[in-house]
């Protein structure tokens, strides 16, 4: 199940969601693995952005498309979460 409305998005939820769309185990995705090299394409990325946006996070596709690792994506999400809580 992808992140849902009202759910707080965290790194492990993101890892699980990426693993789900890549059809692999979350443990197989390292923080610094290049997600493109793991076969994450733009359509799957868009699905993740839409699902994570349903949590109330004002996330846009372009914000993630600039980056290729889960760690970089998590940094984007943390920045957005901090801005929401400011």
PDB file of N, CA and C in Angstrom:
ATOM      1  N   UNK A   1       0.847  -1.182   0.000  1.00  0.00           N
ATOM      2  CA  UNK A   1       0.000   0.000   0.000  1.00  0.00           C
ATOM      3  C   UNK A   1       0.889   1.241   0.000  1.00  0.00           C
ATOM      4  N   UNK A   2       0.555   2.175  -0.842  1.00  0.00           N
ATOM      5  CA  UNK A   2       1.306   3.429  -0.928  1.00  0.00           C
ATOM      6  C   UNK A   2       0.926   4.337   0.242  1.00  0.00           C
ATOM      7  N   UNK A   3       1.737   5.345   0.471  1.00  0.00           N
ATOM      8  CA  UNK A   3       1.441   6.341   1.502  1.00  0.00           C
ATOM      9  C   UNK A   3       0.047   6.909   1.264  1.00  0.00           C
ATOM     10  N   UNK A   4      -0.672   7.143   2.351  1.00  0.00           N
ATOM     11  CA  UNK A   4      -2.068   7.579   2.252  1.00  0.00           C
ATOM     12  C   UNK A   4      -2.271   8.947   2.885  1.00  0.00           C
ATOM     13  N   UNK A   5      -3.441   9.524   2.612  1.00  0.00           N
ATOM     14  CA  UNK A   5      -3.795  10.833   3.163  1.00  0.00           C
ATOM     15  C   UNK A   5      -3.618  10.831   4.673  1.00  0.00           C
ATOM     16  N   UNK A   6      -2.995  11.872   5.173  1.00  0.00           N
ATOM     17  CA  UNK A   6      -2.801  12.015   6.608  1.00  0.00           C
ATOM     18  C   UNK A   6      -1.575  11.287   7.134  1.00  0.00           C
ATOM     19  N   UNK A   7      -1.003  10.411   6.340  1.00  0.00           N
ATOM     20  CA  UNK A   7       0.181   9.674   6.772  1.00  0.00           C
ATOM     21  C   UNK A   7       1.408  10.575   6.660  1.00  0.00           C
ATOM     22  N   UNK A   8       2.275  10.508   7.653  1.00  0.00           N
ATOM     23  CA  UNK A   8       3.521  11.271   7.599  1.00  0.00           C
ATOM     24  C   UNK A   8       4.512  10.473   6.757  1.00  0.00           C
ATOM     25  N   UNK A   9       5.020  11.106   5.751  1.00  0.00           N
ATOM     26  CA  UNK A   9       5.965  10.449   4.855  1.00  0.00           C
ATOM     27  C   UNK A   9       7.342  10.428   5.500  1.00  0.00           C
ATOM     28  N   UNK A  10       7.945   9.255   5.567  1.00  0.00           N
ATOM     29  CA  UNK A  10       9.303   9.147   6.088  1.00  0.00           C
ATOM     30  C   UNK A  10      10.152   8.326   5.115  1.00  0.00           C
ATOM     31  N   UNK A  11      11.420   8.244   5.397  1.00  0.00           N
ATOM     32  CA  UNK A  11      12.354   7.591   4.488  1.00  0.00           C
ATOM     33  C   UNK A  11      11.983   6.133   4.245  1.00  0.00           C
ATOM     34  N   UNK A  12      11.607   5.428   5.281  1.00  0.00           N
ATOM     35  CA  UNK A  12      11.289   4.008   5.115  1.00  0.00           C
ATOM     36  C   UNK A  12       9.996   3.801   4.334  1.00  0.00           C
ATOM     37  N   UNK A  13       9.021   4.694   4.497  1.00  0.00           N
ATOM     38  CA  UNK A  13       7.792   4.631   3.697  1.00  0.00           C
ATOM     39  C   UNK A  13       8.131   4.873   2.229  1.00  0.00           C
ATOM     40  N   UNK A  14       8.999   5.840   1.977  1.00  0.00           N
ATOM     41  CA  UNK A  14       9.419   6.125   0.607  1.00  0.00           C
ATOM     42  C   UNK A  14      10.144   4.917   0.015  1.00  0.00           C
ATOM     43  N   UNK A  15      11.036   4.321   0.789  1.00  0.00           N
ATOM     44  CA  UNK A  15      11.779   3.146   0.314  1.00  0.00           C
ATOM     45  C   UNK A  15      10.807   2.007  -0.024  1.00  0.00           C
ATOM     46  N   UNK A  16       9.838   1.784   0.841  1.00  0.00           N
ATOM     47  CA  UNK A  16       8.855   0.720   0.604  1.00  0.00           C
ATOM     48  C   UNK A  16       8.032   0.995  -0.650  1.00  0.00           C
ATOM     49  N   UNK A  17       7.643   2.243  -0.848  1.00  0.00           N
ATOM     50  CA  UNK A  17       6.854   2.595  -2.028  1.00  0.00           C
ATOM     51  C   UNK A  17       7.668   2.441  -3.313  1.00  0.00           C
ATOM     52  N   UNK A  18       8.925   2.867  -3.278  1.00  0.00           N
ATOM     53  CA  UNK A  18       9.794   2.699  -4.450  1.00  0.00           C
ATOM     54  C   UNK A  18       9.982   1.208  -4.733  1.00  0.00           C
ATOM     55  N   UNK A  19      10.221   0.430  -3.694  1.00  0.00           N
ATOM     56  CA  UNK A  19      10.388  -1.016  -3.869  1.00  0.00           C
ATOM     57  C   UNK A  19       9.138  -1.641  -4.486  1.00  0.00           C
ATOM     58  N   UNK A  20       7.987  -1.181  -4.060  1.00  0.00           N
ATOM     59  CA  UNK A  20       6.733  -1.723  -4.586  1.00  0.00           C
ATOM     60  C   UNK A  20       6.631  -1.485  -6.093  1.00  0.00           C
ATOM     61  N   UNK A  21       6.926  -0.270  -6.539  1.00  0.00           N
ATOM     62  CA  UNK A  21       6.807   0.004  -7.977  1.00  0.00           C
ATOM     63  C   UNK A  21       7.920  -0.671  -8.783  1.00  0.00           C
ATOM     64  N   UNK A  22       9.056  -0.945  -8.145  1.00  0.00           N
ATOM     65  CA  UNK A  22      10.145  -1.644  -8.828  1.00  0.00           C
ATOM     66  C   UNK A  22      10.038  -3.157  -8.684  1.00  0.00           C
ATOM     67  N   UNK A  23       9.060  -3.599  -7.888  1.00  0.00           N
ATOM     68  CA  UNK A  23       8.840  -5.025  -7.641  1.00  0.00           C
ATOM     69  C   UNK A  23      10.094  -5.701  -7.084  1.00  0.00           C
ATOM     70  N   UNK A  24      10.623  -5.078  -6.021  1.00  0.00           N
ATOM     71  CA  UNK A  24      11.778  -5.646  -5.333  1.00  0.00           C
ATOM     72  C   UNK A  24      11.593  -5.455  -3.830  1.00  0.00           C
ATOM     73  N   UNK A  25      12.520  -5.962  -3.064  1.00  0.00           N
ATOM     74  CA  UNK A  25      12.475  -5.819  -1.613  1.00  0.00           C
ATOM     75  C   UNK A  25      13.030  -4.453  -1.207  1.00  0.00           C
ATOM     76  N   UNK A  26      12.417  -3.805  -0.211  1.00  0.00           N
ATOM     77  CA  UNK A  26      12.935  -2.511   0.253  1.00  0.00           C
ATOM     78  C   UNK A  26      14.407  -2.559   0.650  1.00  0.00           C
ATOM     79  N   UNK A  27      14.841  -3.664   1.237  1.00  0.00           N
ATOM     80  CA  UNK A  27      16.238  -3.785   1.661  1.00  0.00           C
ATOM     81  C   UNK A  27      17.198  -3.747   0.476  1.00  0.00           C
ATOM     82  N   UNK A  28      16.682  -3.984  -0.721  1.00  0.00           N
ATOM     83  CA  UNK A  28      17.514  -3.960  -1.916  1.00  0.00           C
ATOM     84  C   UNK A  28      17.750  -2.573  -2.475  1.00  0.00           C
ATOM     85  N   UNK A  29      17.161  -1.559  -1.835  1.00  0.00           N
ATOM     86  CA  UNK A  29      17.312  -0.182  -2.301  1.00  0.00           C
ATOM     87  C   UNK A  29      18.086   0.610  -1.256  1.00  0.00           C
ATOM     88  N   UNK A  30      19.312   0.949  -1.585  1.00  0.00           N
ATOM     89  CA  UNK A  30      20.143   1.734  -0.682  1.00  0.00           C
ATOM     90  C   UNK A  30      19.859   3.217  -0.820  1.00  0.00           C
ATOM     91  N   UNK A  31      20.193   3.970   0.196  1.00  0.00           N
ATOM     92  CA  UNK A  31      19.953   5.412   0.189  1.00  0.00           C
ATOM     93  C   UNK A  31      20.628   6.111  -0.989  1.00  0.00           C
ATOM     94  N   UNK A  32      21.772   5.596  -1.412  1.00  0.00           N
ATOM     95  CA  UNK A  32      22.539   6.252  -2.465  1.00  0.00           C
ATOM     96  C   UNK A  32      22.526   5.500  -3.796  1.00  0.00           C
ATOM     97  N   UNK A  33      21.654   4.502  -3.914  1.00  0.00           N
ATOM     98  CA  UNK A  33      21.519   3.797  -5.193  1.00  0.00           C
ATOM     99  C   UNK A  33      20.868   4.717  -6.214  1.00  0.00           C
ATOM    100  N   UNK A  34      21.353   4.655  -7.439  1.00  0.00           N
ATOM    101  CA  UNK A  34      20.753   5.425  -8.522  1.00  0.00           C
ATOM    102  C   UNK A  34      19.453   4.725  -8.922  1.00  0.00           C
ATOM    103  N   UNK A  35      18.333   5.387  -8.678  1.00  0.00           N
ATOM    104  CA  UNK A  35      17.030   4.775  -8.927  1.00  0.00           C
ATOM    105  C   UNK A  35      16.771   4.558 -10.413  1.00  0.00           C
ATOM    106  N   UNK A  36      17.371   5.361 -11.252  1.00  0.00           N
ATOM    107  CA  UNK A  36      17.244   5.173 -12.698  1.00  0.00           C
ATOM    108  C   UNK A  36      17.934   3.869 -13.097  1.00  0.00           C
ATOM    109  N   UNK A  37      19.096   3.609 -12.511  1.00  0.00           N
ATOM    110  CA  UNK A  37      19.807   2.357 -12.780  1.00  0.00           C
ATOM    111  C   UNK A  37      19.023   1.144 -12.289  1.00  0.00           C
ATOM    112  N   UNK A  38      18.142   1.353 -11.318  1.00  0.00           N
ATOM    113  CA  UNK A  38      17.292   0.270 -10.813  1.00  0.00           C
ATOM    114  C   UNK A  38      16.003   0.139 -11.631  1.00  0.00           C
ATOM    115  N   UNK A  39      15.940   0.855 -12.744  1.00  0.00           N
ATOM    116  CA  UNK A  39      14.811   0.809 -13.692  1.00  0.00           C
ATOM    117  C   UNK A  39      13.598   1.622 -13.269  1.00  0.00           C
ATOM    118  N   UNK A  40      13.797   2.639 -12.455  1.00  0.00           N
ATOM    119  CA  UNK A  40      12.692   3.544 -12.159  1.00  0.00           C
ATOM    120  C   UNK A  40      12.549   4.502 -13.336  1.00  0.00           C
ATOM    121  N   UNK A  41      11.394   4.477 -13.977  1.00  0.00           N
ATOM    122  CA  UNK A  41      11.162   5.363 -15.117  1.00  0.00           C
ATOM    123  C   UNK A  41      10.258   6.520 -14.705  1.00  0.00           C
ATOM    124  N   UNK A  42      10.046   7.436 -15.627  1.00  0.00           N
ATOM    125  CA  UNK A  42       9.295   8.654 -15.308  1.00  0.00           C
ATOM    126  C   UNK A  42       7.837   8.369 -14.958  1.00  0.00           C
ATOM    127  N   UNK A  43       7.235   7.368 -15.562  1.00  0.00           N
ATOM    128  CA  UNK A  43       5.835   7.060 -15.253  1.00  0.00           C
ATOM    129  C   UNK A  43       5.697   6.535 -13.822  1.00  0.00           C
ATOM    130  N   UNK A  44       6.604   5.686 -13.421  1.00  0.00           N
ATOM    131  CA  UNK A  44       6.577   5.176 -12.042  1.00  0.00           C
ATOM    132  C   UNK A  44       6.877   6.304 -11.061  1.00  0.00           C
ATOM    133  N   UNK A  45       7.814   7.165 -11.427  1.00  0.00           N
ATOM    134  CA  UNK A  45       8.141   8.305 -10.572  1.00  0.00           C
ATOM    135  C   UNK A  45       6.921   9.206 -10.404  1.00  0.00           C
ATOM    136  N   UNK A  46       6.206   9.433 -11.488  1.00  0.00           N
ATOM    137  CA  UNK A  46       5.000  10.261 -11.419  1.00  0.00           C
ATOM    138  C   UNK A  46       3.977   9.637 -10.481  1.00  0.00           C
ATOM    139  N   UNK A  47       3.815   8.332 -10.542  1.00  0.00           N
ATOM    140  CA  UNK A  47       2.899   7.645  -9.630  1.00  0.00           C
ATOM    141  C   UNK A  47       3.292   7.841  -8.174  1.00  0.00           C
ATOM    142  N   UNK A  48       4.588   7.796  -7.894  1.00  0.00           N
ATOM    143  CA  UNK A  48       5.073   8.027  -6.532  1.00  0.00           C
ATOM    144  C   UNK A  48       4.785   9.456  -6.088  1.00  0.00           C
ATOM    145  N   UNK A  49       5.057  10.412  -6.962  1.00  0.00           N
ATOM    146  CA  UNK A  49       4.814  11.821  -6.633  1.00  0.00           C
ATOM    147  C   UNK A  49       3.338  12.039  -6.320  1.00  0.00           C
ATOM    148  N   UNK A  50       2.459  11.461  -7.121  1.00  0.00           N
ATOM    149  CA  UNK A  50       1.019  11.616  -6.885  1.00  0.00           C
ATOM    150  C   UNK A  50       0.604  10.976  -5.564  1.00  0.00           C
ATOM    151  N   UNK A  51       1.109   9.781  -5.290  1.00  0.00           N
ATOM    152  CA  UNK A  51       0.774   9.101  -4.037  1.00  0.00           C
ATOM    153  C   UNK A  51       1.293   9.885  -2.838  1.00  0.00           C
ATOM    154  N   UNK A  52       2.522  10.346  -2.919  1.00  0.00           N
ATOM    155  CA  UNK A  52       3.096  11.089  -1.801  1.00  0.00           C
ATOM    156  C   UNK A  52       2.435  12.445  -1.651  1.00  0.00           C
ATOM    157  N   UNK A  53       1.983  13.019  -2.742  1.00  0.00           N
ATOM    158  CA  UNK A  53       1.239  14.275  -2.672  1.00  0.00           C
ATOM    159  C   UNK A  53      -0.079  14.110  -1.942  1.00  0.00           C
ATOM    160  N   UNK A  54      -0.639  12.894  -1.987  1.00  0.00           N
ATOM    161  CA  UNK A  54      -1.896  12.621  -1.282  1.00  0.00           C
ATOM    162  C   UNK A  54      -1.745  12.707   0.228  1.00  0.00           C
ATOM    163  N   UNK A  55      -0.521  12.704   0.725  1.00  0.00           N
ATOM    164  CA  UNK A  55      -0.294  12.843   2.163  1.00  0.00           C
ATOM    165  C   UNK A  55      -0.405  14.300   2.604  1.00  0.00           C
ATOM    166  N   UNK A  56      -0.582  15.194   1.622  1.00  0.00           N
ATOM    167  CA  UNK A  56      -0.669  16.617   1.927  1.00  0.00           C
ATOM    168  C   UNK A  56       0.621  17.365   1.650  1.00  0.00           C
ATOM    169  N   UNK A  57       1.626  16.645   1.205  1.00  0.00           N
ATOM    170  CA  UNK A  57       2.915  17.257   0.891  1.00  0.00           C
ATOM    171  C   UNK A  57       2.843  17.915  -0.488  1.00  0.00           C
ATOM    172  N   UNK A  58       3.228  19.191  -0.599  1.00  0.00           N
ATOM    173  CA  UNK A  58       3.160  19.877  -1.891  1.00  0.00           C
ATOM    174  C   UNK A  58       4.346  19.506  -2.793  1.00  0.00           C
ATOM    175  N   UNK A  59       4.409  18.244  -3.143  1.00  0.00           N
ATOM    176  CA  UNK A  59       5.523  17.704  -3.911  1.00  0.00           C
ATOM    177  C   UNK A  59       5.215  17.764  -5.399  1.00  0.00           C
ATOM    178  N   UNK A  60       6.201  18.156  -6.187  1.00  0.00           N
ATOM    179  CA  UNK A  60       6.043  18.224  -7.636  1.00  0.00           C
ATOM    180  C   UNK A  60       7.045  17.294  -8.311  1.00  0.00           C
ATOM    181  N   UNK A  61       6.640  16.764  -9.443  1.00  0.00           N
ATOM    182  CA  UNK A  61       7.474  15.839 -10.206  1.00  0.00           C
ATOM    183  C   UNK A  61       8.868  16.415 -10.446  1.00  0.00           C
ATOM    184  N   UNK A  62       8.926  17.666 -10.832  1.00  0.00           N
ATOM    185  CA  UNK A  62      10.216  18.284 -11.173  1.00  0.00           C
ATOM    186  C   UNK A  62      11.188  18.289  -9.994  1.00  0.00           C
ATOM    187  N   UNK A  63      10.655  18.342  -8.773  1.00  0.00           N
ATOM    188  CA  UNK A  63      11.525  18.359  -7.595  1.00  0.00           C
ATOM    189  C   UNK A  63      12.278  17.042  -7.440  1.00  0.00           C
ATOM    190  N   UNK A  64      11.629  15.936  -7.788  1.00  0.00           N
ATOM    191  CA  UNK A  64      12.303  14.645  -7.692  1.00  0.00           C
ATOM    192  C   UNK A  64      13.090  14.327  -8.951  1.00  0.00           C
ATOM    193  N   UNK A  65      12.612  14.785 -10.088  1.00  0.00           N
ATOM    194  CA  UNK A  65      13.267  14.474 -11.359  1.00  0.00           C
ATOM    195  C   UNK A  65      14.687  15.028 -11.422  1.00  0.00           C
ATOM    196  N   UNK A  66      14.975  16.033 -10.617  1.00  0.00           N
ATOM    197  CA  UNK A  66      16.321  16.616 -10.573  1.00  0.00           C
ATOM    198  C   UNK A  66      17.321  15.715  -9.860  1.00  0.00           C
ATOM    199  N   UNK A  67      16.828  14.690  -9.171  1.00  0.00           N
ATOM    200  CA  UNK A  67      17.676  13.846  -8.327  1.00  0.00           C
ATOM    201  C   UNK A  67      17.509  12.376  -8.691  1.00  0.00           C
ATOM    202  N   UNK A  68      18.488  11.563  -8.319  1.00  0.00           N
ATOM    203  CA  UNK A  68      18.444  10.152  -8.715  1.00  0.00           C
ATOM    204  C   UNK A  68      18.525   9.160  -7.563  1.00  0.00           C
ATOM    205  N   UNK A  69      18.689   9.645  -6.328  1.00  0.00           N
ATOM    206  CA  UNK A  69      18.810   8.712  -5.205  1.00  0.00           C
ATOM    207  C   UNK A  69      17.709   8.948  -4.176  1.00  0.00           C
ATOM    208  N   UNK A  70      17.446   7.916  -3.410  1.00  0.00           N
ATOM    209  CA  UNK A  70      16.453   8.021  -2.350  1.00  0.00           C
ATOM    210  C   UNK A  70      16.880   9.056  -1.310  1.00  0.00           C
ATOM    211  N   UNK A  71      18.165   9.111  -1.012  1.00  0.00           N
ATOM    212  CA  UNK A  71      18.658  10.103  -0.040  1.00  0.00           C
ATOM    213  C   UNK A  71      18.351  11.526  -0.521  1.00  0.00           C
ATOM    214  N   UNK A  72      18.594  11.780  -1.802  1.00  0.00           N
ATOM    215  CA  UNK A  72      18.307  13.107  -2.352  1.00  0.00           C
ATOM    216  C   UNK A  72      16.812  13.395  -2.318  1.00  0.00           C
ATOM    217  N   UNK A  73      16.000  12.400  -2.627  1.00  0.00           N
ATOM    218  CA  UNK A  73      14.545  12.587  -2.564  1.00  0.00           C
ATOM    219  C   UNK A  73      14.109  12.878  -1.137  1.00  0.00           C
ATOM    220  N   UNK A  74      14.683  12.156  -0.189  1.00  0.00           N
ATOM    221  CA  UNK A  74      14.337  12.358   1.214  1.00  0.00           C
ATOM    222  C   UNK A  74      14.708  13.775   1.654  1.00  0.00           C
ATOM    223  N   UNK A  75      15.829  14.290   1.187  1.00  0.00           N
ATOM    224  CA  UNK A  75      16.211  15.672   1.511  1.00  0.00           C
ATOM    225  C   UNK A  75      15.173  16.660   0.990  1.00  0.00           C
ATOM    226  N   UNK A  76      14.664  16.422  -0.223  1.00  0.00           N
ATOM    227  CA  UNK A  76      13.606  17.276  -0.782  1.00  0.00           C
ATOM    228  C   UNK A  76      12.365  17.210   0.101  1.00  0.00           C
ATOM    229  N   UNK A  77      11.965  16.004   0.469  1.00  0.00           N
ATOM    230  CA  UNK A  77      10.765  15.824   1.297  1.00  0.00           C
ATOM    231  C   UNK A  77      10.944  16.493   2.656  1.00  0.00           C
ATOM    232  N   UNK A  78      12.101  16.328   3.282  1.00  0.00           N
ATOM    233  CA  UNK A  78      12.347  16.959   4.582  1.00  0.00           C
ATOM    234  C   UNK A  78      12.252  18.477   4.483  1.00  0.00           C
ATOM    235  N   UNK A  79      12.768  19.040   3.418  1.00  0.00           N
ATOM    236  CA  UNK A  79      12.689  20.489   3.212  1.00  0.00           C
ATOM    237  C   UNK A  79      11.236  20.932   3.097  1.00  0.00           C
ATOM    238  N   UNK A  80      10.442  20.192   2.335  1.00  0.00           N
ATOM    239  CA  UNK A  80       9.021  20.527   2.181  1.00  0.00           C
ATOM    240  C   UNK A  80       8.267  20.371   3.500  1.00  0.00           C
ATOM    241  N   UNK A  81       8.573  19.310   4.233  1.00  0.00           N
ATOM    242  CA  UNK A  81       7.916  19.098   5.527  1.00  0.00           C
ATOM    243  C   UNK A  81       8.267  20.207   6.508  1.00  0.00           C
ATOM    244  N   UNK A  82       9.524  20.626   6.530  1.00  0.00           N
ATOM    245  CA  UNK A  82       9.943  21.709   7.426  1.00  0.00           C
ATOM    246  C   UNK A  82       9.230  23.005   7.068  1.00  0.00           C
ATOM    247  N   UNK A  83       9.079  23.277   5.777  1.00  0.00           N
ATOM    248  CA  UNK A  83       8.384  24.493   5.340  1.00  0.00           C
ATOM    249  C   UNK A  83       6.912  24.456   5.739  1.00  0.00           C
ATOM    250  N   UNK A  84       6.306  23.272   5.683  1.00  0.00           N
ATOM    251  CA  UNK A  84       4.904  23.135   6.090  1.00  0.00           C
ATOM    252  C   UNK A  84       4.728  23.377   7.581  1.00  0.00           C
ATOM    253  N   UNK A  85       5.721  22.988   8.352  1.00  0.00           N
ATOM    254  CA  UNK A  85       5.631  23.088   9.811  1.00  0.00           C
ATOM    255  C   UNK A  85       6.137  24.414  10.354  1.00  0.00           C
ATOM    256  N   UNK A  86       6.628  25.273   9.482  1.00  0.00           N
ATOM    257  CA  UNK A  86       7.183  26.565   9.927  1.00  0.00           C
ATOM    258  C   UNK A  86       6.078  27.553  10.255  1.00  0.00           C
TER     259      UNK A  86
END
